[in-house]
Amino acid sequence: MLLRDAKLGVQNDPEMMHAEDLLRDTTGSLNSIVLPWPDGYPLARLGLPSKGFAPDYFEFGSYHFCSCRLRDAMALPDDVVQYIPIELTSGGEAVRVQDYRLLRVVAMQPALDLDRSECKVVELINQVTGQPFKVLRSIDRFALLDGLAPRTEVFRIEEICTSILVVDAFAERVLRAGCTGMEFKAADNMQSGKRVERYRTADGIAERRIGYLR
């Protein structure tokens, strides 16, 4: 769809990225991705197809979008997620009734045992704040902290804040509501190579084989 129509997707990505950079620099935060956007932040101008596309959840680049049905099923407080209005530039009736919002997960907590996780840990220095921070690369498998107690049903992983964890009850609730467009994979799945992936369904856990001939 994107190849056929350049007006689809987020049309003002440079403007929004600039605002994100300003938020990071003015707050000095290493993780501005979890800071609630202030009033006056630019709205995403979003172009969607006139037919054939109206899931309850979808991603475009680093942006997450959700429907009113998904928001109702999630039933999360403001200190966990932020829903931001968008400017819809195109889309049919099926798109309009979804009442899409930009979804930002702002809850975050430590979750990974880096000694047991199969990844490369690189230590860097933030050029703006001078603060040291760690970056995870070449990730093969996550290992969660022993006794991890989620403070919220949905949260970003502090060690790699672009990744999001949810508790099983949340995944079941959303799937049972019939929401489409998302998938909840087991946190300890291998990330690459030949593997068996586990993922949540509305009724339990299913598996798929990746990289096998059959």
Coordinates of C-alpha atoms in Angstrom, one line a residue:
M1 CA 0.0 0.0 0.0
L2 CA 2.8 2.4 0.8
L3 CA 4.5 1.7 -2.5
R4 CA 1.3 2.5 -4.4
D5 CA 0.5 5.7 -2.5
A6 CA 3.1 8.1 -1.0
K7 CA 0.3 9.9 1.0
L8 CA -0.2 6.9 3.3
G9 CA 1.5 6.8 6.7
V10 CA 2.7 9.6 8.9
Q11 CA 3.1 12.6 6.7
N12 CA 4.9 14.9 9.2
D13 CA 7.5 12.5 10.5
P14 CA 10.4 15.2 10.4
E15 CA 8.3 17.6 12.5
M16 CA 7.5 15.0 15.1
M17 CA 11.1 13.7 15.3
H18 CA 12.3 17.3 15.8
A19 CA 9.8 17.7 18.7
E20 CA 11.0 14.5 20.2
D21 CA 14.6 15.7 20.0
L22 CA 13.6 19.0 21.7
L23 CA 11.8 17.0 24.5
R24 CA 14.9 14.9 25.1
D25 CA 17.3 17.8 25.1
T26 CA 15.3 20.1 27.3
T27 CA 14.6 17.4 29.9
G28 CA 18.0 15.8 29.7
S29 CA 16.3 12.4 29.8
L30 CA 18.0 9.3 28.6
N31 CA 14.6 7.8 28.0
S32 CA 12.5 10.6 26.6
I33 CA 10.4 7.9 24.9
V34 CA 8.6 7.4 28.2
L35 CA 8.0 11.1 28.9
P36 CA 4.4 12.2 28.4
W37 CA 4.1 14.6 25.5
P38 CA 3.2 18.1 26.7
D39 CA 0.4 20.2 25.4
G40 CA 1.2 21.8 22.0
Y41 CA 3.1 18.8 20.8
P42 CA 2.5 18.3 17.0
L43 CA -0.2 15.9 16.1
A44 CA 0.6 13.0 13.7
R45 CA -0.9 13.6 10.3
L46 CA -1.9 10.1 9.3
G47 CA -3.0 8.9 5.9
L48 CA -4.7 5.5 5.7
P49 CA -6.2 3.5 2.8
S50 CA -9.8 4.0 1.8
K51 CA -10.5 0.2 2.2
G52 CA -8.8 -3.0 3.1
F53 CA -7.0 -1.7 6.2
A54 CA -8.6 -1.0 9.6
P55 CA -6.9 -3.1 12.4
D56 CA -7.2 -2.2 16.1
Y57 CA -3.5 -1.8 16.3
F58 CA -0.7 -1.0 13.9
E59 CA 2.8 0.5 13.8
F60 CA 4.3 3.0 11.4
G61 CA 8.0 3.4 12.1
S62 CA 8.4 4.1 15.8
Y63 CA 4.7 5.2 16.1
H64 CA 2.0 3.0 17.6
F65 CA -1.7 3.5 16.8
C66 CA -4.7 2.0 18.5
S67 CA -8.5 2.0 18.0
C68 CA -11.2 2.9 20.4
R69 CA -12.0 -0.8 20.9
L70 CA -8.5 -1.6 21.8
R71 CA -8.4 1.4 24.2
D72 CA -11.5 0.1 25.9
A73 CA -10.1 -3.4 26.2
M74 CA -6.7 -2.2 27.5
A75 CA -8.4 -0.2 30.3
L76 CA -5.1 1.3 31.4
P77 CA -4.6 4.5 33.5
D78 CA -2.9 7.6 32.3
D79 CA 0.4 6.9 34.1
V80 CA 0.8 3.7 32.0
V81 CA -0.2 4.8 28.5
Q82 CA -0.9 8.1 26.8
Y83 CA -3.4 8.4 24.0
I84 CA -2.9 11.3 21.7
P85 CA -5.3 12.6 19.0
I86 CA -4.2 12.4 15.4
E87 CA -5.0 14.3 12.3
L88 CA -6.5 11.8 9.8
T89 CA -5.7 13.0 6.3
S90 CA -7.3 10.0 4.4
G91 CA -9.2 6.8 5.1
G92 CA -12.6 5.2 4.5
E93 CA -15.5 4.7 6.8
A94 CA -13.9 1.6 8.4
V95 CA -10.9 3.7 9.3
R96 CA -13.0 6.6 10.6
V97 CA -15.1 4.5 13.0
Q98 CA -11.9 3.2 14.6
D99 CA -11.2 6.6 16.0
Y100 CA -7.5 6.0 16.0
R101 CA -5.1 7.6 18.6
L102 CA -1.4 7.6 18.9
L103 CA -0.4 5.2 21.6
R104 CA 2.6 5.9 23.9
V105 CA 3.5 3.5 26.7
V106 CA 5.0 5.7 29.4
A107 CA 5.4 3.1 32.2
M108 CA 8.9 1.6 32.5
Q109 CA 10.8 -0.7 34.9
P110 CA 13.9 -2.9 35.0
A111 CA 13.1 -6.4 33.7
L112 CA 16.1 -8.1 32.2
D113 CA 18.9 -10.2 33.8
L114 CA 21.7 -9.0 31.5
D115 CA 24.1 -11.8 32.7
R116 CA 21.7 -14.5 31.5
S117 CA 20.3 -12.7 28.5
E118 CA 21.9 -13.7 25.2
C119 CA 23.0 -10.4 23.8
K120 CA 25.9 -7.9 23.5
V121 CA 26.0 -5.1 26.1
V122 CA 27.7 -1.9 25.0
E123 CA 28.4 0.9 27.4
L124 CA 28.1 4.5 26.0
I125 CA 28.0 8.1 27.2
N126 CA 25.1 10.4 26.4
Q127 CA 26.7 13.4 24.5
V128 CA 24.0 15.8 25.8
T129 CA 23.8 14.8 29.5
G130 CA 27.2 13.1 30.0
Q131 CA 25.4 10.2 31.6
P132 CA 26.6 6.6 31.0
F133 CA 24.1 4.1 29.6
K134 CA 24.0 0.6 28.2
V135 CA 22.8 -0.5 24.8
L136 CA 21.8 -4.0 24.0
R137 CA 22.8 -5.3 20.6
S138 CA 22.8 -8.7 18.7
I139 CA 20.0 -9.9 20.9
D140 CA 19.3 -13.6 20.6
R141 CA 17.2 -14.2 23.8
F142 CA 15.9 -12.1 26.7
A143 CA 16.1 -13.5 30.3
L144 CA 13.8 -11.9 32.7
L145 CA 14.8 -11.0 36.3
D146 CA 14.1 -13.7 38.8
G147 CA 11.0 -12.8 40.8
L148 CA 10.1 -10.0 38.4
A149 CA 7.0 -8.3 39.7
P150 CA 5.4 -6.0 37.1
R151 CA 4.2 -2.8 38.6
T152 CA 1.8 -2.3 35.7
E153 CA 0.1 -4.6 33.1
V154 CA 2.1 -3.0 30.3
F155 CA 5.5 -1.4 30.5
R156 CA 8.7 -0.7 28.6
I157 CA 11.8 -2.6 29.5
E158 CA 14.2 -0.2 31.1
E159 CA 17.3 -2.0 29.7
I160 CA 15.9 -1.6 26.2
C161 CA 13.1 0.9 26.3
T162 CA 11.9 0.3 22.7
S163 CA 10.7 -3.2 23.8
I164 CA 7.5 -3.6 25.7
L165 CA 6.3 -6.3 28.0
V166 CA 2.7 -7.1 29.0
V167 CA 1.3 -9.5 31.6
D168 CA -0.5 -12.6 30.4
A169 CA -3.9 -11.4 31.7
F170 CA -3.7 -8.2 29.7
A171 CA -2.9 -10.2 26.5
E172 CA -5.8 -12.5 27.1
R173 CA -8.2 -9.6 27.8
V174 CA -7.3 -7.8 24.6
L175 CA -7.5 -10.9 22.4
R176 CA -10.8 -12.0 23.9
A177 CA -12.2 -8.6 23.0
G178 CA -11.5 -9.5 19.4
C179 CA -8.8 -6.8 18.8
T180 CA -6.7 -7.3 15.7
G181 CA -3.3 -6.2 14.5
M182 CA -1.1 -7.2 17.5
E183 CA 0.6 -10.4 18.6
F184 CA 1.9 -11.3 22.1
K185 CA 5.1 -13.5 21.9
A186 CA 6.7 -15.2 24.9
A187 CA 9.4 -13.0 26.4
D188 CA 12.0 -15.8 26.3
N189 CA 11.6 -16.7 22.6
M190 CA 14.7 -16.9 20.6
Q191 CA 14.9 -13.8 18.4
S192 CA 16.6 -15.3 15.4
G193 CA 17.7 -18.5 13.7
K194 CA 15.8 -21.8 13.6
R195 CA 13.4 -21.8 16.6
V196 CA 10.0 -22.6 18.0
E197 CA 8.1 -19.5 18.9
R198 CA 5.4 -19.4 21.6
Y199 CA 2.7 -16.8 21.4
R200 CA -0.6 -16.0 23.1
T201 CA -4.0 -16.8 21.7
A202 CA -7.4 -15.9 23.1
D203 CA -7.6 -19.4 24.6
G204 CA -4.0 -20.3 25.6
I205 CA -0.5 -20.7 24.2
A206 CA 0.3 -21.8 20.6
E207 CA 3.6 -22.5 18.9
R208 CA 5.0 -22.0 15.4
R209 CA 8.2 -23.4 13.9
I210 CA 10.5 -20.8 12.3
G211 CA 13.3 -21.8 9.9
Y212 CA 12.3 -25.5 9.6
L213 CA 11.6 -27.0 6.2
R214 CA 8.1 -28.2 7.4

